[in-house]
Amino acid sequence: MKIRKGDEVIVLAGKDKGATGKVLRVDPRAERVVVEGVNLITKNIKADQQRAGKESGRVTVEAPLHVSNVAIVEDGKPVRVGYRINDDGTKVRISRRSGKEI
């Protein structure tokens, strides 16, 4: 996957189209990413019997998005990601729009 944890991304499709946020978690097997403040859902949770501090109630959390519905942001615009191998042999991600390293 070309998107990694910590990248700033924009949502391209769905109810949160146009929203930007930081990638919190990446699941390469399921091809999904969790973006901060995007695709929020409400979950009902039960009280935890082992730890008295946990109470039951409703919690708002971010749900995963498919990786095809997000793109890395550069100057407020979505960009595609490419790869380049430097002279010292390291592989780096680059922006297809500007050619700069990401």
Coordinates of C-alpha atoms in Angstrom, one line a residue:
M1 CA 0.0 0.0 0.0
K2 CA 1.2 3.5 -0.8
I3 CA -0.5 5.1 2.2
R4 CA 1.1 4.8 5.6
K5 CA 0.4 5.7 9.2
G6 CA 0.8 9.4 9.8
D7 CA 0.2 10.6 6.2
E8 CA -2.2 13.5 5.7
V9 CA -5.0 12.3 3.3
I10 CA -8.2 13.6 1.7
V11 CA -11.4 11.5 1.3
L12 CA -12.3 11.1 -2.4
A13 CA -15.7 9.3 -2.0
G14 CA -18.4 8.7 0.5
K15 CA -20.3 10.7 3.1
D16 CA -17.2 12.5 4.2
K17 CA -15.9 13.4 0.7
G18 CA -13.5 16.3 0.8
A19 CA -12.6 15.9 4.5
T20 CA -8.9 15.7 5.4
G21 CA -7.2 14.0 8.3
K22 CA -4.2 12.1 9.5
V23 CA -4.0 8.3 9.0
L24 CA -4.2 6.6 12.4
R25 CA -4.1 3.0 11.4
V26 CA -3.5 0.9 8.3
D27 CA -4.7 -2.6 7.5
P28 CA -2.9 -3.9 4.4
R29 CA -4.6 -7.2 4.3
A30 CA -8.1 -5.7 4.2
E31 CA -6.8 -2.7 2.2
R32 CA -8.4 -0.3 4.7
V33 CA -7.2 2.8 6.6
V34 CA -8.6 4.7 9.6
V35 CA -8.5 8.5 9.3
E36 CA -8.7 10.9 12.2
G37 CA -12.1 12.6 12.5
V38 CA -13.5 10.9 9.3
N39 CA -16.2 8.2 8.9
L40 CA -17.4 8.5 12.5
I41 CA -19.8 5.8 13.9
T42 CA -21.5 5.4 17.3
K43 CA -20.8 2.2 19.1
N44 CA -22.7 0.8 22.2
I45 CA -20.2 -0.6 24.7
K46 CA -20.8 -2.8 27.7
A47 CA -19.4 -2.2 31.2
D48 CA -16.2 -4.0 31.9
Q49 CA -16.5 -6.4 34.8
Q50 CA -12.7 -6.8 35.4
R51 CA -11.9 -3.0 35.5
A52 CA -14.4 -0.9 37.5
G53 CA -13.4 2.3 35.6
K54 CA -15.0 1.3 32.4
E55 CA -18.7 2.2 32.1
S56 CA -21.3 1.2 29.6
G57 CA -22.6 3.8 27.1
R58 CA -22.2 5.1 23.6
V59 CA -18.8 5.9 22.1
T60 CA -18.0 7.7 18.8
V61 CA -15.1 6.1 17.0
E62 CA -13.6 6.3 13.5
A63 CA -14.5 3.4 11.2
P64 CA -12.1 2.1 8.5
L65 CA -12.3 3.4 4.9
H66 CA -11.1 1.5 1.8
V67 CA -7.7 2.8 0.7
S68 CA -9.1 3.6 -2.8
N69 CA -11.3 6.2 -1.3
V70 CA -8.4 8.3 0.1
A71 CA -5.4 10.1 -1.5
I72 CA -2.4 11.9 0.0
V73 CA -2.8 15.7 0.2
E74 CA -0.2 18.1 -1.2
D75 CA -1.0 21.8 -1.2
G76 CA -4.7 21.0 -0.5
K77 CA -5.0 18.8 -3.6
P78 CA -5.0 15.0 -3.9
V79 CA -1.9 13.5 -5.4
R80 CA -0.9 10.0 -6.6
V81 CA 2.1 8.3 -5.2
G82 CA 5.1 6.9 -7.1
Y83 CA 8.4 5.4 -6.1
R84 CA 12.0 6.4 -6.9
I85 CA 15.2 4.7 -6.0
N86 CA 17.9 7.1 -4.9
D87 CA 21.6 6.9 -5.8
D88 CA 22.3 5.3 -2.5
G89 CA 19.8 2.5 -3.2
T90 CA 17.0 3.6 -0.9
K91 CA 13.4 3.5 -2.2
V92 CA 11.4 6.6 -1.5
R93 CA 7.8 7.7 -2.2
I94 CA 7.3 10.7 -4.4
S95 CA 4.4 12.9 -5.5
R96 CA 3.4 12.3 -9.1
R97 CA 2.2 15.9 -9.3
S98 CA 5.4 17.7 -8.3
G99 CA 8.0 15.0 -8.1
K100 CA 8.9 15.9 -4.5
E101 CA 9.6 13.3 -1.8
I102 CA 6.8 12.5 0.5

